[in-house]
CSV table of C-alpha atoms in Angstrom, one decimal:
chain,number,residue,atom,x,y,z
A,1,UNK,CA,130.0,87.0,169.5
A,2,UNK,CA,127.5,89.8,169.5
A,3,UNK,CA,127.6,91.9,166.4
A,4,UNK,CA,126.6,95.5,166.9
A,5,UNK,CA,125.1,97.5,164.1
A,6,UNK,CA,127.5,100.2,163.3
A,7,UNK,CA,126.1,103.7,162.8
A,8,UNK,CA,127.2,105.2,159.5
A,9,UNK,CA,129.2,108.4,159.8
A,10,UNK,CA,127.9,111.3,157.6
A,11,UNK,CA,130.3,112.4,154.9
A,12,UNK,CA,131.4,116.0,154.9
A,13,UNK,CA,128.8,118.2,153.2
A,14,UNK,CA,126.1,115.6,153.3
A,15,UNK,CA,124.0,117.3,156.0
A,16,UNK,CA,121.8,115.6,158.5
A,17,UNK,CA,118.1,115.1,159.1
A,18,UNK,CA,116.2,115.1,162.3
A,19,UNK,CA,112.6,115.0,163.5
A,20,UNK,CA,111.4,118.1,165.3
A,21,UNK,CA,109.1,118.2,168.3
A,22,UNK,CA,106.3,119.7,166.2
A,23,UNK,CA,106.3,116.5,164.1
A,24,UNK,CA,108.0,118.0,161.0
A,25,UNK,CA,111.3,116.8,159.6
A,26,UNK,CA,114.3,119.2,159.3
A,27,UNK,CA,117.4,118.9,157.1
A,28,UNK,CA,120.5,120.9,157.9
A,29,UNK,CA,123.3,121.5,155.5
A,30,UNK,CA,126.5,123.6,155.7
A,31,UNK,CA,126.5,126.0,152.8
A,32,UNK,CA,129.5,128.2,153.5
A,33,UNK,CA,131.1,130.2,156.2
A,34,UNK,CA,130.4,133.6,157.8
A,35,UNK,CA,133.1,136.4,157.7
A,36,UNK,CA,134.1,135.5,161.2
A,37,UNK,CA,134.8,131.8,160.3
A,38,UNK,CA,131.6,130.3,161.7
A,39,UNK,CA,129.8,127.7,159.6
A,40,UNK,CA,126.8,129.0,157.6
A,41,UNK,CA,124.0,126.4,157.6
A,42,UNK,CA,120.7,126.2,155.7
A,43,UNK,CA,117.6,124.3,156.9
A,44,UNK,CA,114.9,122.7,154.8
A,45,UNK,CA,111.6,121.3,156.1
A,46,UNK,CA,109.1,118.7,155.1
A,47,UNK,CA,106.3,116.4,156.4
A,48,UNK,CA,108.4,113.3,155.7
A,49,UNK,CA,112.0,112.3,156.0
A,50,UNK,CA,112.0,111.4,152.3
A,51,UNK,CA,110.8,114.8,151.3
A,52,UNK,CA,113.5,116.5,153.3
A,53,UNK,CA,116.2,114.1,151.9
A,54,UNK,CA,115.2,115.2,148.4
A,55,UNK,CA,115.3,118.9,149.3
A,56,UNK,CA,118.8,118.4,150.8
A,57,UNK,CA,119.9,116.6,147.6
A,58,UNK,CA,118.8,119.5,145.4
A,59,UNK,CA,120.6,121.9,147.8
A,60,UNK,CA,123.8,119.9,147.5
A,61,UNK,CA,123.6,119.9,143.7
A,62,UNK,CA,123.1,123.7,143.6
A,63,UNK,CA,126.2,124.1,145.8
A,64,UNK,CA,128.3,121.8,143.6
A,65,UNK,CA,127.2,123.7,140.4
A,66,UNK,CA,127.8,127.1,142.0
A,67,UNK,CA,124.2,128.2,141.5
A,68,UNK,CA,123.3,128.3,145.2
A,69,UNK,CA,122.0,131.7,146.5
A,70,UNK,CA,121.3,132.6,150.1
A,71,UNK,CA,117.6,132.8,150.9
A,72,UNK,CA,116.2,136.3,150.8
A,73,UNK,CA,112.9,138.0,151.9
A,74,UNK,CA,113.2,140.5,149.0
A,75,UNK,CA,109.9,140.6,147.0
A,76,UNK,CA,109.6,140.9,143.3
A,77,UNK,CA,108.0,144.4,143.7
A,78,UNK,CA,110.9,145.6,145.8
A,79,UNK,CA,113.4,144.3,143.3
A,80,UNK,CA,111.4,145.9,140.4
A,81,UNK,CA,111.6,149.3,142.2
A,82,UNK,CA,115.4,148.9,142.6
A,83,UNK,CA,115.7,147.9,138.9
A,84,UNK,CA,113.7,150.9,137.8
A,85,UNK,CA,115.8,153.2,139.9
A,86,UNK,CA,118.9,151.9,138.2
A,87,UNK,CA,117.3,152.2,134.8
A,88,UNK,CA,116.6,155.9,135.5
A,89,UNK,CA,120.4,156.4,135.2
A,90,UNK,CA,120.4,154.9,131.7
A,91,UNK,CA,117.2,156.0,130.0
A,92,UNK,CA,115.0,159.0,129.9
A,93,UNK,CA,112.5,159.7,132.7
A,94,UNK,CA,109.6,159.2,130.2
A,95,UNK,CA,110.9,155.7,129.3
A,96,UNK,CA,111.1,154.7,133.0
A,97,UNK,CA,107.6,155.9,133.4
A,98,UNK,CA,106.5,153.7,130.5
A,99,UNK,CA,108.4,150.7,132.1
A,100,UNK,CA,106.6,151.4,135.4
A,101,UNK,CA,103.1,151.5,133.7
A,102,UNK,CA,103.8,148.3,131.8
A,103,UNK,CA,105.1,146.3,134.8
A,104,UNK,CA,102.2,147.6,137.0
A,105,UNK,CA,99.8,145.6,134.8
A,106,UNK,CA,101.1,142.4,136.4
A,107,UNK,CA,102.6,144.0,139.6
A,108,UNK,CA,99.9,146.4,140.9
A,109,UNK,CA,102.0,146.6,144.1
A,110,UNK,CA,104.3,149.0,142.3
A,111,UNK,CA,101.5,151.6,142.5
A,112,UNK,CA,100.3,150.4,145.9
A,113,UNK,CA,97.2,148.9,144.5
A,114,UNK,CA,96.1,145.2,144.9
A,115,UNK,CA,98.2,142.1,144.8
A,116,UNK,CA,99.9,140.4,141.8
A,117,UNK,CA,103.3,139.0,141.0
A,118,UNK,CA,105.0,141.7,143.1
A,119,UNK,CA,103.9,140.2,146.4
A,120,UNK,CA,105.9,137.0,145.7
A,121,UNK,CA,109.4,136.6,147.0
A,122,UNK,CA,111.9,137.2,144.2
A,123,UNK,CA,113.4,133.8,144.7
A,124,UNK,CA,110.0,132.1,144.8
A,125,UNK,CA,108.8,133.2,141.3
A,126,UNK,CA,108.4,130.2,139.0
A,127,UNK,CA,107.8,129.9,135.3
A,128,UNK,CA,104.2,129.0,136.1
A,129,UNK,CA,103.7,132.4,137.8
A,130,UNK,CA,105.0,134.2,134.7
A,131,UNK,CA,102.8,132.1,132.4
A,132,UNK,CA,99.9,133.0,134.6
A,133,UNK,CA,100.6,136.7,134.3
A,134,UNK,CA,100.8,136.4,130.5
A,135,UNK,CA,97.5,134.6,130.4
A,136,UNK,CA,95.9,137.2,132.6
A,137,UNK,CA,97.0,140.0,130.2
A,138,UNK,CA,95.5,138.1,127.2
A,139,UNK,CA,92.3,137.4,129.1
A,140,UNK,CA,91.9,141.0,130.1
A,141,UNK,CA,92.1,142.0,126.4
A,142,UNK,CA,95.5,143.7,126.3
A,143,UNK,CA,97.1,143.9,122.9
A,144,UNK,CA,99.7,141.3,121.9
A,145,UNK,CA,102.2,144.2,121.6
A,146,UNK,CA,101.6,145.3,125.3
A,147,UNK,CA,101.8,141.6,126.4
A,148,UNK,CA,105.1,141.2,124.7
A,149,UNK,CA,106.5,144.4,126.2
A,150,UNK,CA,105.6,143.2,129.7
A,151,UNK,CA,107.2,139.9,129.0
A,152,UNK,CA,110.4,141.6,127.7
A,153,UNK,CA,110.6,143.8,130.8
A,154,UNK,CA,110.1,140.9,133.2
A,155,UNK,CA,112.9,139.0,131.4
A,156,UNK,CA,115.3,141.9,131.6
A,157,UNK,CA,114.4,142.4,135.3
A,158,UNK,CA,115.1,138.8,136.2
A,159,UNK,CA,118.3,138.7,134.0
A,160,UNK,CA,119.7,141.5,136.1
A,161,UNK,CA,118.8,139.5,139.3
A,162,UNK,CA,120.7,136.4,137.9
A,163,UNK,CA,123.7,138.6,137.0
A,164,UNK,CA,123.8,139.9,140.6
A,165,UNK,CA,123.4,136.3,142.0
A,166,UNK,CA,120.1,137.1,143.7
A,167,UNK,CA,118.5,134.1,142.0
A,168,UNK,CA,119.9,131.0,140.3
A,169,UNK,CA,117.9,131.1,137.1
A,170,UNK,CA,115.5,133.4,135.1
A,171,UNK,CA,112.0,131.9,135.3
A,172,UNK,CA,110.9,134.0,132.3
A,173,UNK,CA,113.4,132.3,130.0
A,174,UNK,CA,111.4,129.1,130.4
A,175,UNK,CA,108.2,130.7,129.2
A,176,UNK,CA,107.6,131.2,125.5
A,177,UNK,CA,107.3,134.8,124.4
A,178,UNK,CA,103.7,135.7,123.6
A,179,UNK,CA,103.1,135.9,119.9
A,180,UNK,CA,99.4,135.1,119.6
A,181,UNK,CA,96.3,136.4,121.3
A,182,UNK,CA,93.2,134.2,121.6
A,183,UNK,CA,94.5,131.9,118.8
A,184,UNK,CA,95.1,134.7,116.3
A,185,UNK,CA,98.3,136.3,115.0
A,186,UNK,CA,99.1,139.7,116.6
A,187,UNK,CA,97.6,142.4,114.3
A,188,UNK,CA,100.1,144.9,112.8
A,189,UNK,CA,100.4,148.3,114.5
A,190,UNK,CA,98.0,150.8,113.1
A,191,UNK,CA,99.7,153.5,111.1
A,192,UNK,CA,99.3,157.2,112.1
A,193,UNK,CA,96.5,159.1,110.5
A,194,UNK,CA,97.5,161.6,107.9
A,195,UNK,CA,95.1,164.5,107.4
A,196,UNK,CA,93.9,165.4,103.9
A,197,UNK,CA,94.9,168.8,102.6
A,198,UNK,CA,91.4,170.1,103.1
A,199,UNK,CA,91.4,168.9,106.7
A,200,UNK,CA,94.7,170.7,107.3
A,201,UNK,CA,93.2,173.9,106.0
A,202,UNK,CA,90.1,173.5,108.1
A,203,UNK,CA,92.2,172.8,111.2
A,204,UNK,CA,94.5,175.8,110.8
A,205,UNK,CA,91.5,178.0,110.2
A,206,UNK,CA,89.8,176.8,113.4
A,207,UNK,CA,93.1,177.3,115.3
A,208,UNK,CA,93.5,181.0,114.3
A,209,UNK,CA,94.0,183.1,117.5
A,210,UNK,CA,94.5,180.0,119.7
A,211,UNK,CA,97.6,180.2,122.1
A,212,UNK,CA,98.9,177.1,120.4
A,213,UNK,CA,98.2,178.1,116.8
A,214,UNK,CA,102.0,178.5,116.1
A,215,UNK,CA,102.7,175.1,117.8
A,216,UNK,CA,100.3,173.3,115.5
A,217,UNK,CA,101.8,175.1,112.5
A,218,UNK,CA,105.3,173.9,113.6
A,219,UNK,CA,104.2,170.3,113.6
A,220,UNK,CA,102.5,170.6,110.3
A,221,UNK,CA,105.2,172.7,108.6
A,222,UNK,CA,108.4,171.0,110.0
A,223,UNK,CA,107.3,167.5,111.2
A,224,UNK,CA,108.5,168.1,114.7
A,225,UNK,CA,107.6,165.8,117.5
A,226,UNK,CA,105.3,167.3,120.2
A,227,UNK,CA,108.1,167.3,122.8
A,228,UNK,CA,110.6,168.9,120.5
A,229,UNK,CA,108.2,171.8,119.7
A,230,UNK,CA,107.3,172.3,123.4
A,231,UNK,CA,111.0,172.2,124.3
A,232,UNK,CA,112.0,175.1,122.0
A,233,UNK,CA,113.5,178.3,123.3
A,234,UNK,CA,113.7,181.5,121.3
A,235,UNK,CA,117.5,181.1,121.3
A,236,UNK,CA,117.1,177.9,119.2
A,237,UNK,CA,115.9,180.0,116.3
A,238,UNK,CA,118.4,181.7,114.0
A,239,UNK,CA,116.5,184.4,112.2
A,240,UNK,CA,119.5,185.5,110.2
A,241,UNK,CA,120.0,182.0,108.7
A,242,UNK,CA,116.3,181.1,108.8
A,243,UNK,CA,117.0,177.9,110.8
A,244,UNK,CA,115.6,176.2,113.8
A,245,UNK,CA,117.7,173.9,116.1
A,246,UNK,CA,116.2,170.9,117.8
A,247,UNK,CA,118.2,170.1,120.9
A,248,UNK,CA,115.8,169.2,123.7
A,249,UNK,CA,112.4,167.8,124.4
A,250,UNK,CA,109.7,168.4,127.0
A,251,UNK,CA,107.7,165.3,127.9
A,252,UNK,CA,105.3,164.0,130.5
A,253,UNK,CA,106.6,162.3,133.5
A,254,UNK,CA,104.1,161.4,136.2
A,255,UNK,CA,101.6,164.2,136.5
A,256,UNK,CA,104.0,166.9,135.3
A,257,UNK,CA,106.7,167.4,132.7
A,258,UNK,CA,110.4,167.1,132.4
A,259,UNK,CA,113.1,168.3,130.0
A,260,UNK,CA,115.2,165.6,128.3
A,261,UNK,CA,117.5,165.2,125.3
A,262,UNK,CA,115.9,164.4,122.0
A,263,UNK,CA,114.7,160.8,121.3
A,264,UNK,CA,117.7,159.7,119.2
A,265,UNK,CA,121.1,161.2,118.3
A,266,UNK,CA,119.7,162.0,114.8
A,267,UNK,CA,116.9,163.8,116.5
A,268,UNK,CA,119.4,166.6,117.2
A,269,UNK,CA,119.1,168.5,114.0
A,270,UNK,CA,118.9,171.9,112.3
A,271,UNK,CA,115.9,172.5,110.1
A,272,UNK,CA,115.4,175.2,107.5
A,273,UNK,CA,112.3,177.3,108.1
A,274,UNK,CA,109.6,177.6,105.4
A,275,UNK,CA,108.8,181.2,104.7
A,276,UNK,CA,105.3,181.2,106.3
A,277,UNK,CA,106.7,179.7,109.6
A,278,UNK,CA,109.7,182.1,109.5
A,279,UNK,CA,107.4,185.1,109.3
A,280,UNK,CA,105.0,183.8,112.0
A,281,UNK,CA,107.9,183.1,114.4
A,282,UNK,CA,109.6,186.4,113.6
A,283,UNK,CA,106.4,188.4,114.3
A,284,UNK,CA,106.0,186.7,117.7
A,285,UNK,CA,109.6,187.2,118.5
A,286,UNK,CA,109.4,190.9,117.8
A,287,UNK,CA,106.4,191.3,120.0
A,288,UNK,CA,108.2,189.7,122.9
A,289,UNK,CA,111.4,191.7,122.2
A,290,UNK,CA,109.6,194.8,123.3
A,291,UNK,CA,109.0,193.3,126.7
A,292,UNK,CA,112.1,191.3,127.4
A,293,UNK,CA,115.8,192.1,127.1
A,294,UNK,CA,117.7,190.1,124.4
A,295,UNK,CA,119.5,187.6,126.8
A,296,UNK,CA,116.3,186.9,128.8
A,297,UNK,CA,114.4,186.4,125.5
A,298,UNK,CA,116.9,183.8,124.2
A,299,UNK,CA,116.2,181.7,127.3
A,300,UNK,CA,112.5,182.1,127.2
A,301,UNK,CA,110.3,179.2,126.1
A,302,UNK,CA,108.5,179.6,122.8
A,303,UNK,CA,105.4,178.0,124.4
A,304,UNK,CA,105.6,179.0,128.1
A,305,UNK,CA,103.4,177.5,130.8
A,306,UNK,CA,102.0,179.5,133.7
A,307,UNK,CA,104.8,181.6,135.2
A,308,UNK,CA,107.0,181.0,132.2
A,309,UNK,CA,109.5,178.9,134.1
A,310,UNK,CA,108.6,175.7,132.1
A,311,UNK,CA,106.8,175.0,128.9
A,312,UNK,CA,103.0,174.4,128.9
A,313,UNK,CA,101.9,171.1,130.4
A,314,UNK,CA,102.5,168.2,127.9
A,315,UNK,CA,98.8,167.2,128.0
A,316,UNK,CA,97.6,170.7,127.0
A,317,UNK,CA,98.2,170.3,123.2
A,318,UNK,CA,96.1,167.0,123.2
A,319,UNK,CA,93.1,168.7,124.8
A,320,UNK,CA,93.4,171.8,122.6
A,321,UNK,CA,93.6,169.8,119.4
A,322,UNK,CA,90.6,167.7,120.3
A,323,UNK,CA,88.5,170.9,120.7
A,324,UNK,CA,89.9,172.4,117.5
A,325,UNK,CA,89.1,169.3,115.4
A,326,UNK,CA,85.6,169.5,116.7
A,327,UNK,CA,85.4,173.2,115.8
A,328,UNK,CA,86.8,172.5,112.3
A,329,UNK,CA,84.3,169.7,111.7
A,330,UNK,CA,87.0,167.1,111.0
A,331,UNK,CA,87.6,163.6,112.5
A,332,UNK,CA,89.6,163.7,115.8
A,333,UNK,CA,93.4,163.2,115.4
A,334,UNK,CA,96.3,162.9,117.7
A,335,UNK,CA,99.0,165.6,118.0
A,336,UNK,CA,101.5,163.0,116.6
A,337,UNK,CA,99.3,162.7,113.5
A,338,UNK,CA,100.3,166.3,112.5
A,339,UNK,CA,103.9,165.2,112.3
A,340,UNK,CA,102.8,162.1,110.4
A,341,UNK,CA,100.8,164.4,108.0
A,342,UNK,CA,103.9,166.4,107.2
A,343,UNK,CA,105.9,163.3,106.4
A,344,UNK,CA,103.1,161.9,104.2
A,345,UNK,CA,102.6,165.2,102.3
A,346,UNK,CA,106.3,165.6,101.7
A,347,UNK,CA,106.7,162.1,100.2
A,348,UNK,CA,103.5,162.4,98.2
A,349,UNK,CA,105.0,165.6,96.6
A,350,UNK,CA,108.1,163.6,95.5
A,351,UNK,CA,110.6,164.8,98.2
A,352,UNK,CA,113.4,162.2,98.4
A,353,UNK,CA,113.0,159.7,101.2
A,354,UNK,CA,116.5,160.5,102.7
A,355,UNK,CA,115.5,164.2,103.0
A,356,UNK,CA,112.2,163.4,104.7
A,357,UNK,CA,113.9,160.9,107.1
A,358,UNK,CA,116.6,163.5,108.0
A,359,UNK,CA,114.1,166.2,108.6
A,360,UNK,CA,111.9,163.9,110.8
A,361,UNK,CA,115.0,163.0,112.9
A,362,UNK,CA,114.5,159.2,112.4
A,363,UNK,CA,117.3,157.0,113.5
A,364,UNK,CA,117.4,155.3,110.1
A,365,UNK,CA,115.8,155.2,106.7
A,366,UNK,CA,114.2,151.8,107.6
A,367,UNK,CA,112.0,153.6,110.2
A,368,UNK,CA,110.8,156.1,107.6
A,369,UNK,CA,110.1,153.3,105.1
A,370,UNK,CA,108.1,151.3,107.6
A,371,UNK,CA,106.0,154.2,108.8
A,372,UNK,CA,105.3,155.6,105.3
A,373,UNK,CA,105.3,152.5,103.3
A,374,UNK,CA,101.6,153.1,102.3
A,375,UNK,CA,102.5,156.5,100.8
A,376,UNK,CA,105.5,155.1,98.9
A,377,UNK,CA,103.4,152.2,97.5
A,378,UNK,CA,100.8,154.7,96.1
A,379,UNK,CA,103.6,156.8,94.6
A,380,UNK,CA,105.2,153.8,93.0
A,381,UNK,CA,101.9,152.7,91.4
A,382,UNK,CA,101.6,156.1,89.8
A,383,UNK,CA,104.9,155.7,87.9
A,384,UNK,CA,103.7,153.3,85.1
A,385,UNK,CA,105.3,154.6,81.9
A,386,UNK,CA,105.1,152.9,78.4
A,387,UNK,CA,108.2,152.4,76.3
A,388,UNK,CA,107.4,155.2,73.9
A,389,UNK,CA,107.2,157.7,76.7
A,390,UNK,CA,110.5,156.6,78.1
A,391,UNK,CA,112.2,156.8,74.7
A,392,UNK,CA,110.9,160.3,74.0
A,393,UNK,CA,112.3,161.5,77.4
A,394,UNK,CA,108.9,162.5,78.8
A,395,UNK,CA,109.4,160.4,81.9
A,396,UNK,CA,109.2,161.5,85.5
A,397,UNK,CA,105.5,162.4,85.5
A,398,UNK,CA,103.1,159.9,87.0
A,399,UNK,CA,100.1,159.0,84.9
A,400,UNK,CA,96.7,160.1,86.1
């Protein structure tokens, strides 16, 4: 009796392997059906039959677990652009611009320059690629804070891709977040520079007659953010009550500027005007009232740019302040440092923390504490009173 070797029949969903004419091996597996009912297949390739068999096994496991996704030619840069477009509906334009700048550090393709992570297919990005990008940032000398921001953006970007089933897993989640740079702990953020009283006087003297003199006085006298001051219209100032309303901001987006809402809900605030600022604003307002009708004046910008349709360019105050500091003979400072100076001076004069925090428009007292901790520490060290002083009721005055 001749026994013939029976050919094993493939089980459903097992797939089959064949050798191609070009010498490679191909594995074919049914992964679903098309809308018209036809079978949808997926092919994998390899140099050996064993290699293809292993790839088919991985494919079957992903189908069983429900983590299989159809192959796509979508690149990471293309997906990042889509993600940024969606983010533009949730956050301010300036924030999207910051996201773009940070992601461009590892994806120069977003700016049409060079090749980086962005040239990889979205589905092909591995944890090793992400780790390589983090190592690159550290090697290039970027701060630990910047490196961490890029890491967090990449993680959010891939999380969204997983949620939409474009990829099976997030490669960033398998990479440890960067906490150290070159073996050292990340240095704390540098606090803003607060000008000394004599520096403020020298700066204001040098700014006399400058188109932005009143702008710098607003930051030093009210603690406004740059964008909040630039976004002021004359209708935001109530001269009868002596108040100024903060309800919009003008910030840099790309090479120009754009109006947006204030930074946080608490940034929308009404501030009482100090007498010197009230008089300076009132004087400017009365000058303009002779040229513009009341309704037009209410909608006019306090610091108009060329043509008056928008405020001055967001970069202009930076350049102007640099020149004024040079004229005044004081160390250079940022526009934001003028706001920081106001907060420091207020706390140093004993103004309650909650008042300063509210006037600054901080989202919480914790932010004010963190930013001005050095000022509060100095103030606390000044209140060292002996028992006799306390008993006699002479407290409340710091010792020299």
